[in-house]
CSV table of C-alpha atoms in Angstrom, one decimal:
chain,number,residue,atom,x,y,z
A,1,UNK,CA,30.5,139.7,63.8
A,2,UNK,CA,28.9,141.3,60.4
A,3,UNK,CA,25.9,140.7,59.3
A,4,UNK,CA,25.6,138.9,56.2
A,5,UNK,CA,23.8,137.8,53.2
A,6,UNK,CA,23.8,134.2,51.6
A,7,UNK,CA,25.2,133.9,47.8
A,8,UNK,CA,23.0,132.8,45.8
A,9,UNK,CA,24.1,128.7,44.4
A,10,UNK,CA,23.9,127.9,41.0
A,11,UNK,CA,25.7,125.4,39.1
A,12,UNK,CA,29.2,125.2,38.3
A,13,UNK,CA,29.8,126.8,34.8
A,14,UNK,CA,32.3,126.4,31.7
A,15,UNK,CA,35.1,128.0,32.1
A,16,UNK,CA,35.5,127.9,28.1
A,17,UNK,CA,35.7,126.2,25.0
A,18,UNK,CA,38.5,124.5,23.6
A,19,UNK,CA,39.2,125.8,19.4
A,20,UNK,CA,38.4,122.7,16.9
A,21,UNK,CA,41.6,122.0,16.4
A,22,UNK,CA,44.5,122.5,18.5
A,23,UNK,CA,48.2,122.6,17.2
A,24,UNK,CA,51.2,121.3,19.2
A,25,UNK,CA,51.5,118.6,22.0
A,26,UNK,CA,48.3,117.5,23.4
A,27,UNK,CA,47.0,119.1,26.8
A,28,UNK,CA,47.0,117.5,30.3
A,29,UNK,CA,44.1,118.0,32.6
A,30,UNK,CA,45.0,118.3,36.1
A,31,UNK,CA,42.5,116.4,38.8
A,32,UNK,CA,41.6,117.9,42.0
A,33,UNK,CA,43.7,117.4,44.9
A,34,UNK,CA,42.6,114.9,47.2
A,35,UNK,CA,41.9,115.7,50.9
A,36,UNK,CA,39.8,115.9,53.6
A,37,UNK,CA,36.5,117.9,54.3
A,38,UNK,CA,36.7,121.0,56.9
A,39,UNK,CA,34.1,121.2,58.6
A,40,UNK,CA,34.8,123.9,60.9
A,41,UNK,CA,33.6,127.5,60.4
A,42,UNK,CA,35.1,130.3,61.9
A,43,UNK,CA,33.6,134.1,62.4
A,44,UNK,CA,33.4,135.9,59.4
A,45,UNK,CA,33.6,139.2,58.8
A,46,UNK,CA,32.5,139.6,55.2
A,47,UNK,CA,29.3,142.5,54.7
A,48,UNK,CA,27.6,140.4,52.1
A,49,UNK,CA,26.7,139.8,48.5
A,50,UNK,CA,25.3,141.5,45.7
A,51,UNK,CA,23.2,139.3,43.5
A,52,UNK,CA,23.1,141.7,40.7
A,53,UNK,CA,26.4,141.5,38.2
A,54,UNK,CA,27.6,144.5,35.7
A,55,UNK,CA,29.4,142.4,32.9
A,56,UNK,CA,29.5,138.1,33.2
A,57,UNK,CA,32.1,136.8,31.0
A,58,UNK,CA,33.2,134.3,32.7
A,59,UNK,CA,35.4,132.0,29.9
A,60,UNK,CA,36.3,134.8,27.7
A,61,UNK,CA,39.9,136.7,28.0
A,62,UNK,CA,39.9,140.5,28.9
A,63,UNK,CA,40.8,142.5,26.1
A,64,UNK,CA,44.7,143.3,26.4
A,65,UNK,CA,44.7,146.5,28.7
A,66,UNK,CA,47.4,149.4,28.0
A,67,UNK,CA,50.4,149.7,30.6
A,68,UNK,CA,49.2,152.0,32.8
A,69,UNK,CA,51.9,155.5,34.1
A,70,UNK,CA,51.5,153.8,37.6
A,71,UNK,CA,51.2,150.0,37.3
A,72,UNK,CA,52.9,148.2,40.2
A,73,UNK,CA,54.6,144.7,39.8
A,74,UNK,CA,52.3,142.1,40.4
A,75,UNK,CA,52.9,140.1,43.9
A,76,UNK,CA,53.5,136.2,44.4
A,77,UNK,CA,49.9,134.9,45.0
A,78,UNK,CA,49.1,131.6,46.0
A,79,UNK,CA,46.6,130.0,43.8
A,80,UNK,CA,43.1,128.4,45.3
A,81,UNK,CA,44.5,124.9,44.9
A,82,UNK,CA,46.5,125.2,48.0
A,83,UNK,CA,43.4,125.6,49.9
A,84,UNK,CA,40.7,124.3,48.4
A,85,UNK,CA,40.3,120.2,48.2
A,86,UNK,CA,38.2,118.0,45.9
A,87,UNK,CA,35.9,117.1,48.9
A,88,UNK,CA,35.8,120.6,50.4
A,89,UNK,CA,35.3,122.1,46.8
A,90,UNK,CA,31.3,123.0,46.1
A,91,UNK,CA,29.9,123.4,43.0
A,92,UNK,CA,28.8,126.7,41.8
A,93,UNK,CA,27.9,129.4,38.8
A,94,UNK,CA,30.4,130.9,36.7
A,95,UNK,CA,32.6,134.0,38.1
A,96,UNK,CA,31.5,138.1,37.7
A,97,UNK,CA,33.0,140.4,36.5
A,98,UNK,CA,33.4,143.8,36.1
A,99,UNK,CA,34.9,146.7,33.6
A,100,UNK,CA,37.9,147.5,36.0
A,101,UNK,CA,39.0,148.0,39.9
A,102,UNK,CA,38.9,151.4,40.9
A,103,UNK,CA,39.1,150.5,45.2
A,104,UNK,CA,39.8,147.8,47.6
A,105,UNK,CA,38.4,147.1,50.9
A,106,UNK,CA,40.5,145.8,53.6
A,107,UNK,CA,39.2,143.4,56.0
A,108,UNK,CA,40.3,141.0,58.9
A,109,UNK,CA,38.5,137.8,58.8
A,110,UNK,CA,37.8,137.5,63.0
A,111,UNK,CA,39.9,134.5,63.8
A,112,UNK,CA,42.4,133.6,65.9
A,113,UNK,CA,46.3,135.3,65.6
A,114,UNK,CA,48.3,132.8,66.7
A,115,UNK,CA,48.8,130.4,64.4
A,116,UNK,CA,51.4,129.4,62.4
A,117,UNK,CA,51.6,130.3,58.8
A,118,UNK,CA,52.0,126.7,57.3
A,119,UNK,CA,48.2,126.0,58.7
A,120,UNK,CA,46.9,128.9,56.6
A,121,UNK,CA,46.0,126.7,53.7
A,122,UNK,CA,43.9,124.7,56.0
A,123,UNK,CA,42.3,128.4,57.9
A,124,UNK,CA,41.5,129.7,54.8
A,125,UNK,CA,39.5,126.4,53.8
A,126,UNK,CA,37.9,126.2,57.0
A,127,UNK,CA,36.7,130.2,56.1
A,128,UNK,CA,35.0,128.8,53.1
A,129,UNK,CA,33.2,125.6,54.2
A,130,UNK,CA,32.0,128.6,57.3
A,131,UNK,CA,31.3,130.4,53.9
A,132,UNK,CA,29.4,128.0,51.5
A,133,UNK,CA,28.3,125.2,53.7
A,134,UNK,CA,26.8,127.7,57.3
A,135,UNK,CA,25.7,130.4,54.9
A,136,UNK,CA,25.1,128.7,51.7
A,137,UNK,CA,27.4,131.0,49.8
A,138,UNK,CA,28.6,130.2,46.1
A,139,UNK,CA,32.2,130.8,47.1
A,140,UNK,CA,34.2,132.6,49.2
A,141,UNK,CA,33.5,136.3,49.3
A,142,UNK,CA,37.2,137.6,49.5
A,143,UNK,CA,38.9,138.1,46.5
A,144,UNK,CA,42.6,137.9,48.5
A,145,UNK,CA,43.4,136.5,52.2
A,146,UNK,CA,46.8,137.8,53.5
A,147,UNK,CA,48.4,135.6,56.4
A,148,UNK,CA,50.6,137.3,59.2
A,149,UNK,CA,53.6,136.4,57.6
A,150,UNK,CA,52.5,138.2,54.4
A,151,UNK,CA,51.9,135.0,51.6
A,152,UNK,CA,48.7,136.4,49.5
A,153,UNK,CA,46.3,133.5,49.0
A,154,UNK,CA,43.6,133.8,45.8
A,155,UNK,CA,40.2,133.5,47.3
A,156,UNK,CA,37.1,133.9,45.2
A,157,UNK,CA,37.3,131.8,42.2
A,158,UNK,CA,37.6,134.1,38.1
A,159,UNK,CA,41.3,134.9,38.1
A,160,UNK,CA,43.8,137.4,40.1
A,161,UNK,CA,44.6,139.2,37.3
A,162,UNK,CA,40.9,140.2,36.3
A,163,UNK,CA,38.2,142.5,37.9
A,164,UNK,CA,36.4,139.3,40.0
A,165,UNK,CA,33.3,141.2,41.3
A,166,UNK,CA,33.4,139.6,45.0
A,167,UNK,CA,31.1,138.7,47.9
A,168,UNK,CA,32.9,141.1,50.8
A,169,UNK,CA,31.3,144.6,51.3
A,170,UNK,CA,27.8,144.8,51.3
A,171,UNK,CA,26.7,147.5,48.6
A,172,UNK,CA,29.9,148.1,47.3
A,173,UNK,CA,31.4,144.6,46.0
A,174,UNK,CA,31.2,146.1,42.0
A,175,UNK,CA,34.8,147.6,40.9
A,176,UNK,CA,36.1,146.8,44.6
A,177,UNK,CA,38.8,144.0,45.4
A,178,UNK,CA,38.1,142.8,49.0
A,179,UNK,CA,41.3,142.0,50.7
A,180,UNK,CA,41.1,139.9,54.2
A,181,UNK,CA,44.1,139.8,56.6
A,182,UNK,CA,43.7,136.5,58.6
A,183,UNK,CA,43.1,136.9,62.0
A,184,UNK,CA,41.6,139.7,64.4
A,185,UNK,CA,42.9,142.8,64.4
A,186,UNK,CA,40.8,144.7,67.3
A,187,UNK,CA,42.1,147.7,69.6
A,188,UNK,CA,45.8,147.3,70.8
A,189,UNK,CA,46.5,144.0,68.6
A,190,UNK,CA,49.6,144.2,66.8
A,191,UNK,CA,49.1,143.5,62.9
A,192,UNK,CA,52.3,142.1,61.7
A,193,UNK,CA,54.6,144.6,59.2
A,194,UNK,CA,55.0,141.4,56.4
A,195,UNK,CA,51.2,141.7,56.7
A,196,UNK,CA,50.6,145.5,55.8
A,197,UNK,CA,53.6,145.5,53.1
A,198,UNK,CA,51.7,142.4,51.5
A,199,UNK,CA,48.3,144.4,51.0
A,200,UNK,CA,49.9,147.2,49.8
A,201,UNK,CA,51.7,145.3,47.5
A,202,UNK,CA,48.4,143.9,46.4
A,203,UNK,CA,46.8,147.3,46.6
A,204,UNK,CA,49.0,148.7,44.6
A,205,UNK,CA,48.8,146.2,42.2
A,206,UNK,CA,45.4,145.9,41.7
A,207,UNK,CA,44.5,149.7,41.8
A,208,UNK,CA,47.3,150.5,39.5
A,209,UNK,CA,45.9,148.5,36.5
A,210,UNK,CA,43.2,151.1,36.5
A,211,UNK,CA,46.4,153.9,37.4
A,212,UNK,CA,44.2,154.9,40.4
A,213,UNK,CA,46.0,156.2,43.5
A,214,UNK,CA,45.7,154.4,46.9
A,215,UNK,CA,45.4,157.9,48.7
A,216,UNK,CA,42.6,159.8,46.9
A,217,UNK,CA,39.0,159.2,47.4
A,218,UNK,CA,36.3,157.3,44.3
A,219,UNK,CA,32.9,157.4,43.8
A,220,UNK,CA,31.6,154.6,44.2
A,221,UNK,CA,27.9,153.6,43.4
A,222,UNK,CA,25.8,151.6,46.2
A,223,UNK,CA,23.7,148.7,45.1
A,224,UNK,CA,22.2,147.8,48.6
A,225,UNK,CA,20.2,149.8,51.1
A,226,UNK,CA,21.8,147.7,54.3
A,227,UNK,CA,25.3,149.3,53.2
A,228,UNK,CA,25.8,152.8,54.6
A,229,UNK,CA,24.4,154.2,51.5
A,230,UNK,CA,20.8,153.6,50.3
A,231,UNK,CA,21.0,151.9,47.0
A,232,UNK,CA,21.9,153.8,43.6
A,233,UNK,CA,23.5,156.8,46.3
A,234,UNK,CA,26.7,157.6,44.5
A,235,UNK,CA,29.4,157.8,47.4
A,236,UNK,CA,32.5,159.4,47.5
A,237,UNK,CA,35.0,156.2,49.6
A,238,UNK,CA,38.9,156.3,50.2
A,239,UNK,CA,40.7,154.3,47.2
A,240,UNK,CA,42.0,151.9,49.8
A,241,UNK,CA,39.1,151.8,52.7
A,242,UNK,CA,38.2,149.8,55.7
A,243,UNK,CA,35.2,147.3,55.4
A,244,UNK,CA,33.9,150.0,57.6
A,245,UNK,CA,33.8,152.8,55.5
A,246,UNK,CA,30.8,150.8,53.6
A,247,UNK,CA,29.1,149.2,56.1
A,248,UNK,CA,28.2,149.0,59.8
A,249,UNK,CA,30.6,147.1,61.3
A,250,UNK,CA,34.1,147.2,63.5
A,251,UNK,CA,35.5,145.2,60.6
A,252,UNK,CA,38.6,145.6,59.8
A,253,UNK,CA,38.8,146.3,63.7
A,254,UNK,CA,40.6,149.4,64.9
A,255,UNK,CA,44.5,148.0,64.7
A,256,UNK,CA,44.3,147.2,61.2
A,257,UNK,CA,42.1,150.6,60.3
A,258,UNK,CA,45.4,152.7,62.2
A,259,UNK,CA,47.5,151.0,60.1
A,260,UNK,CA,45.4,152.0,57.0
A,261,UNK,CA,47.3,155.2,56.1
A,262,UNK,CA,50.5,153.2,56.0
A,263,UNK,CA,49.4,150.8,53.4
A,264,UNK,CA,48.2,153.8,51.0
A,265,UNK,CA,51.3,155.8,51.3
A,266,UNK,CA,53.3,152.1,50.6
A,267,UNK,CA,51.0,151.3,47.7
A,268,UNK,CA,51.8,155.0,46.1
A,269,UNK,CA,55.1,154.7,46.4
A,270,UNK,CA,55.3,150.9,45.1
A,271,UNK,CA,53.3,152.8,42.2
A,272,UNK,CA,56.2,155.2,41.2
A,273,UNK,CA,53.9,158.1,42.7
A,274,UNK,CA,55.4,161.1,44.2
A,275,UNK,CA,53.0,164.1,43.9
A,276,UNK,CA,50.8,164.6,46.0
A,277,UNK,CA,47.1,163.1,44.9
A,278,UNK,CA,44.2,164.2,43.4
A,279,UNK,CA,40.8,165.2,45.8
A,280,UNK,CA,39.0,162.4,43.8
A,281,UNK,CA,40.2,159.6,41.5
A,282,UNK,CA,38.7,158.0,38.5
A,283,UNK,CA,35.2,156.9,39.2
Protein backbone atom coordinates (compact mmCIF):
# COMPACT_ATOMS: atom_id res chain seq x y z
CA UNK A 1 0.00 0.00 0.00
CA UNK A 2 1.14 3.93 -0.44
CA UNK A 3 0.95 6.19 1.92
CA UNK A 4 -1.26 8.93 1.44
CA UNK A 5 -2.56 12.26 2.05
CA UNK A 6 -6.32 13.40 2.47
CA UNK A 7 -7.72 16.14 -0.22
CA UNK A 8 -8.72 18.81 1.19
CA UNK A 9 -13.11 19.19 0.76
CA UNK A 10 -14.52 22.26 -0.23
CA UNK A 11 -17.76 22.89 -1.79
CA UNK A 12 -18.86 22.04 -5.16
CA UNK A 13 -18.14 25.02 -7.51
CA UNK A 14 -19.73 26.61 -10.83
CA UNK A 15 -18.64 25.13 -13.55
CA UNK A 16 -19.70 28.53 -15.52
CA UNK A 17 -22.05 31.04 -16.50
CA UNK A 18 -24.51 30.90 -18.97
CA UNK A 19 -24.29 34.41 -21.69
CA UNK A 20 -27.60 36.73 -21.18
CA UNK A 21 -29.03 35.69 -23.93
CA UNK A 22 -28.72 32.57 -25.75
CA UNK A 23 -29.67 32.06 -29.46
CA UNK A 24 -31.21 28.81 -30.87
CA UNK A 25 -33.21 25.97 -29.28
CA UNK A 26 -33.30 26.08 -25.64
CA UNK A 27 -30.80 23.77 -23.53
CA UNK A 28 -31.64 20.43 -21.66
CA UNK A 29 -30.07 19.77 -18.34
CA UNK A 30 -29.27 16.27 -17.81
CA UNK A 31 -29.98 14.88 -13.97
CA UNK A 32 -27.67 12.53 -12.38
CA UNK A 33 -28.00 8.95 -12.79
CA UNK A 34 -29.71 7.16 -10.18
CA UNK A 35 -28.01 4.26 -8.32
CA UNK A 36 -26.86 2.78 -5.47
CA UNK A 37 -24.07 3.89 -2.88
CA UNK A 38 -20.58 1.75 -2.86
CA UNK A 39 -19.51 1.35 0.02
CA UNK A 40 -16.67 -0.71 -0.38
CA UNK A 41 -13.03 0.59 -0.58
CA UNK A 42 -10.34 -1.19 -2.09
CA UNK A 43 -6.35 -0.64 -1.67
CA UNK A 44 -5.19 2.35 -3.17
CA UNK A 45 -2.21 3.07 -4.57
CA UNK A 46 -2.30 6.82 -5.15
CA UNK A 47 1.03 8.92 -3.44
CA UNK A 48 -1.18 11.86 -2.39
CA UNK A 49 -2.30 15.39 -2.94
CA UNK A 50 -0.94 18.66 -3.30
CA UNK A 51 -3.06 21.35 -1.77
CA UNK A 52 -1.24 24.07 -3.55
CA UNK A 53 -2.64 24.81 -7.34
CA UNK A 54 -0.56 26.78 -10.30
CA UNK A 55 -3.54 28.26 -12.33
CA UNK A 56 -7.58 27.64 -11.14
CA UNK A 57 -9.81 28.24 -13.89
CA UNK A 58 -12.20 26.05 -13.47
CA UNK A 59 -15.34 27.37 -15.84
CA UNK A 60 -13.40 29.16 -18.35
CA UNK A 61 -12.21 27.44 -21.87
CA UNK A 62 -8.45 26.97 -22.62
CA UNK A 63 -7.32 29.27 -25.04
CA UNK A 64 -7.28 27.34 -28.55
CA UNK A 65 -3.77 25.61 -28.52
CA UNK A 66 -1.71 25.26 -31.98
CA UNK A 67 -1.50 21.59 -33.59
CA UNK A 68 1.40 20.37 -32.26
CA UNK A 69 4.39 18.37 -35.12
CA UNK A 70 3.60 15.26 -32.89
CA UNK A 71 -0.07 15.28 -31.61
CA UNK A 72 -1.58 11.80 -31.44
CA UNK A 73 -5.38 11.05 -32.07
CA UNK A 74 -7.24 11.39 -29.08
CA UNK A 75 -8.55 7.79 -27.60
CA UNK A 76 -12.30 6.72 -26.87
CA UNK A 77 -12.64 7.70 -23.10
CA UNK A 78 -15.39 6.87 -21.11
CA UNK A 79 -16.85 9.84 -19.34
CA UNK A 80 -17.33 9.81 -15.27
CA UNK A 81 -21.02 9.27 -15.69
CA UNK A 82 -20.55 5.67 -16.22
CA UNK A 83 -19.16 5.40 -12.84
CA UNK A 84 -20.10 7.80 -10.70
CA UNK A 85 -23.93 7.77 -9.33
CA UNK A 86 -26.10 10.57 -7.79
CA UNK A 87 -25.87 8.80 -4.33
CA UNK A 88 -22.20 7.85 -4.62
CA UNK A 89 -21.39 11.48 -6.08
CA UNK A 90 -19.76 13.89 -3.19
CA UNK A 91 -19.70 17.37 -3.31
CA UNK A 92 -16.57 19.22 -3.80
CA UNK A 93 -14.46 22.49 -4.95
CA UNK A 94 -13.93 23.39 -8.44
CA UNK A 95 -11.21 21.46 -10.64
CA UNK A 96 -7.17 22.67 -11.00
CA UNK A 97 -5.47 23.35 -13.46
CA UNK A 98 -2.37 23.78 -14.89
CA UNK A 99 -0.52 25.64 -18.05
CA UNK A 100 0.10 22.21 -19.87
CA UNK A 101 1.18 18.30 -19.50
CA UNK A 102 4.62 17.78 -19.87
CA UNK A 103 4.61 13.72 -18.04
CA UNK A 104 2.38 11.07 -16.94
CA UNK A 105 2.74 8.64 -14.16
CA UNK A 106 1.54 5.21 -14.51
CA UNK A 107 0.02 3.44 -11.69
CA UNK A 108 -1.92 0.14 -10.80
CA UNK A 109 -4.61 0.74 -8.37
CA UNK A 110 -3.89 -2.71 -5.97
CA UNK A 111 -7.02 -4.61 -6.64
CA UNK A 112 -8.03 -7.67 -7.70
CA UNK A 113 -7.24 -8.99 -11.71
CA UNK A 114 -9.81 -11.11 -12.29
CA UNK A 115 -12.69 -9.51 -13.03
CA UNK A 116 -14.68 -8.99 -15.77
CA UNK A 117 -14.60 -5.80 -17.68
CA UNK A 118 -18.34 -4.94 -17.58
CA UNK A 119 -17.92 -4.51 -13.56
CA UNK A 120 -15.36 -1.82 -14.12
CA UNK A 121 -17.81 0.91 -13.88
CA UNK A 122 -18.79 -0.33 -10.57
CA UNK A 123 -14.56 -1.04 -9.45
CA UNK A 124 -13.78 2.25 -10.33
CA UNK A 125 -16.68 3.79 -8.09
CA UNK A 126 -15.89 1.60 -5.33
CA UNK A 127 -12.03 3.31 -5.83
CA UNK A 128 -13.56 6.57 -5.17
CA UNK A 129 -16.06 6.10 -2.20
CA UNK A 130 -12.33 4.20 -0.78
CA UNK A 131 -11.10 7.68 -2.08
CA UNK A 132 -13.54 10.43 -0.74
CA UNK A 133 -15.43 8.71 1.95
CA UNK A 134 -12.08 6.42 3.95
CA UNK A 135 -9.68 9.34 3.21
CA UNK A 136 -11.86 12.21 2.88
CA UNK A 137 -10.57 13.13 -0.51
CA UNK A 138 -12.37 15.82 -2.80
CA UNK A 139 -12.30 13.38 -5.79
CA UNK A 140 -10.62 10.72 -7.11
CA UNK A 141 -6.91 11.30 -7.49
CA UNK A 142 -6.40 9.58 -11.00
CA UNK A 143 -6.86 11.52 -13.85
CA UNK A 144 -7.50 8.08 -16.15
CA UNK A 145 -8.21 4.27 -15.01
CA UNK A 146 -7.50 1.78 -17.79
CA UNK A 147 -9.31 -1.73 -17.42
CA UNK A 148 -7.53 -5.08 -18.58
CA UNK A 149 -9.42 -5.08 -21.64
CA UNK A 150 -8.14 -1.54 -22.45
CA UNK A 151 -11.62 0.86 -22.20
CA UNK A 152 -9.98 4.37 -20.67
CA UNK A 153 -12.36 5.58 -17.92
CA UNK A 154 -12.21 9.68 -17.02
CA UNK A 155 -11.37 9.79 -13.37
CA UNK A 156 -10.84 13.15 -11.63
CA UNK A 157 -13.51 15.54 -12.49
CA UNK A 158 -12.15 19.22 -15.07
CA UNK A 159 -12.15 17.69 -18.44
CA UNK A 160 -9.96 14.97 -20.47
CA UNK A 161 -8.97 17.33 -22.87
CA UNK A 162 -7.43 19.92 -20.35
CA UNK A 163 -4.28 19.93 -18.00
CA UNK A 164 -6.52 18.61 -14.71
CA UNK A 165 -3.84 19.01 -11.98
CA UNK A 166 -4.59 15.53 -10.12
CA UNK A 167 -4.35 13.79 -6.71
CA UNK A 168 -1.85 10.64 -7.78
CA UNK A 169 1.91 11.25 -7.14
CA UNK A 170 2.83 12.84 -4.10
CA UNK A 171 5.10 15.94 -5.04
CA UNK A 172 4.76 15.76 -8.58
CA UNK A 173 0.79 15.90 -9.40
CA UNK A 174 1.44 19.66 -11.27
CA UNK A 175 1.86 19.23 -15.24
CA UNK A 176 1.65 15.31 -14.69
CA UNK A 177 -1.45 13.12 -15.89
CA UNK A 178 -1.74 10.14 -13.51
CA UNK A 179 -2.79 7.09 -15.36
CA UNK A 180 -4.10 3.88 -13.10
CA UNK A 181 -4.30 0.41 -14.72
CA UNK A 182 -6.95 -1.54 -12.64
CA UNK A 183 -5.78 -4.21 -10.89
CA UNK A 184 -2.30 -5.49 -9.35
CA UNK A 185 0.41 -5.75 -11.33
CA UNK A 186 3.26 -7.19 -8.88
CA UNK A 187 6.32 -9.59 -9.96
CA UNK A 188 5.44 -12.36 -12.53
CA UNK A 189 1.61 -11.00 -13.16
CA UNK A 190 0.77 -10.77 -16.61
CA UNK A 191 -0.56 -7.09 -17.58
CA UNK A 192 -2.82 -7.61 -20.41
CA UNK A 193 -1.48 -6.21 -24.10
CA UNK A 194 -5.15 -4.19 -24.78
CA UNK A 195 -3.99 -2.66 -21.44
CA UNK A 196 -0.45 -1.29 -22.28
CA UNK A 197 -1.63 -0.23 -26.02
CA UNK A 198 -4.54 1.79 -24.17
CA UNK A 199 -1.97 3.96 -21.95
CA UNK A 200 0.10 4.48 -24.63
CA UNK A 201 -2.57 5.56 -26.57
CA UNK A 202 -3.44 7.89 -23.78
CA UNK A 203 0.16 8.75 -23.30
CA UNK A 204 0.69 9.69 -26.45
CA UNK A 205 -2.17 11.67 -26.55
CA UNK A 206 -1.82 13.65 -23.67
CA UNK A 207 2.00 14.23 -23.92
CA UNK A 208 1.72 15.12 -27.52
CA UNK A 209 -0.57 18.28 -26.98
CA UNK A 210 2.54 19.75 -25.35
CA UNK A 211 4.72 17.73 -28.50
CA UNK A 212 6.72 16.12 -25.66
CA UNK A 213 8.23 12.64 -26.37
CA UNK A 214 7.32 9.65 -24.23
CA UNK A 215 11.05 8.50 -24.17
CA UNK A 216 13.05 11.50 -23.05
CA UNK A 217 13.41 12.64 -19.60
CA UNK A 218 11.50 16.42 -17.96
CA UNK A 219 12.22 18.39 -15.23
CA UNK A 220 9.95 18.39 -13.13
CA UNK A 221 9.60 20.61 -9.89
CA UNK A 222 8.76 18.90 -6.45
CA UNK A 223 6.18 20.52 -4.24
CA UNK A 224 6.38 18.01 -1.23
CA UNK A 225 9.18 16.87 0.91
CA UNK A 226 7.52 13.11 1.43
CA UNK A 227 8.03 12.69 -2.53
CA UNK A 228 11.63 11.56 -3.39
CA UNK A 229 12.60 14.99 -3.80
CA UNK A 230 12.56 17.67 -0.93
CA UNK A 231 10.25 20.34 -2.05
CA UNK A 232 11.17 23.13 -4.70
CA UNK A 233 14.23 20.30 -5.88
CA UNK A 234 13.94 20.58 -9.64
CA UNK A 235 14.16 16.79 -10.77
CA UNK A 236 15.03 15.39 -13.93
CA UNK A 237 11.88 12.18 -14.37
CA UNK A 238 11.23 9.86 -17.50
CA UNK A 239 8.34 11.65 -19.69
CA UNK A 240 6.31 8.52 -19.08
CA UNK A 241 7.41 7.21 -15.44
CA UNK A 242 6.31 4.77 -12.79
CA UNK A 243 4.53 6.10 -9.63
CA UNK A 244 7.84 5.02 -8.41
CA UNK A 245 10.06 7.17 -9.93
CA UNK A 246 8.41 10.01 -7.55
CA UNK A 247 7.81 8.41 -4.57
CA UNK A 248 8.55 5.48 -2.27
CA UNK A 249 6.46 2.89 -3.19
CA UNK A 250 6.30 -0.63 -5.33
CA UNK A 251 3.46 1.15 -7.20
CA UNK A 252 3.03 0.51 -10.24
CA UNK A 253 4.50 -2.94 -9.08
CA UNK A 254 7.24 -4.54 -11.03
CA UNK A 255 5.06 -6.29 -14.06
CA UNK A 256 3.63 -3.16 -15.12
CA UNK A 257 7.15 -1.03 -14.54
CA UNK A 258 8.81 -3.98 -17.23
CA UNK A 259 6.38 -3.21 -19.50
CA UNK A 260 7.12 0.55 -19.17
CA UNK A 261 9.57 0.80 -22.08
CA UNK A 262 6.99 -0.70 -24.33
CA UNK A 263 4.41 1.91 -23.74
CA UNK A 264 6.99 4.83 -24.50
CA UNK A 265 8.33 3.33 -27.68
CA UNK A 266 4.25 2.75 -28.68
CA UNK A 267 3.38 6.26 -27.61
CA UNK A 268 6.34 7.72 -29.98
CA UNK A 269 5.47 5.93 -32.71
CA UNK A 270 1.52 6.59 -32.29
CA UNK A 271 3.19 10.31 -32.26
CA UNK A 272 4.65 10.05 -35.83
CA UNK A 273 8.24 10.00 -34.06
CA UNK A 274 11.04 8.28 -35.58
CA UNK A 275 14.37 9.94 -34.53
CA UNK A 276 15.76 9.10 -31.93
CA UNK A 277 14.84 11.58 -28.72
CA UNK A 278 16.20 14.28 -27.12
CA UNK A 279 18.40 13.76 -23.49
CA UNK A 280 15.68 16.10 -21.93
CA UNK A 281 12.38 17.34 -23.07
CA UNK A 282 10.51 20.58 -22.53
CA UNK A 283 10.35 21.42 -18.89
Amino acid sequence: MCALRAASRGPRGTRGRLPARIPGPLLVLLGCLPGLAAVAALGLCAGGVDHVATAARAGHPDAARPATAHQAARPPVVPRAAWLDGLARHAQPPPRYDDKVVAVFVHHTDSPNGYDCADAPRIIRYLYVGQTDARGWDDIGYNFLVDRCGTIYEGRAGGVDRPVTGAHTQGFNHRTVGIAALGTFTAGVPVPQAMVDAIAALTAWKLGLSDIDPRTTVRLTSSNSLSRYASGTAAVLPALAGHNDGYMTSCPGKALTARLPEIRARAARLQGRTAAPALTGTP
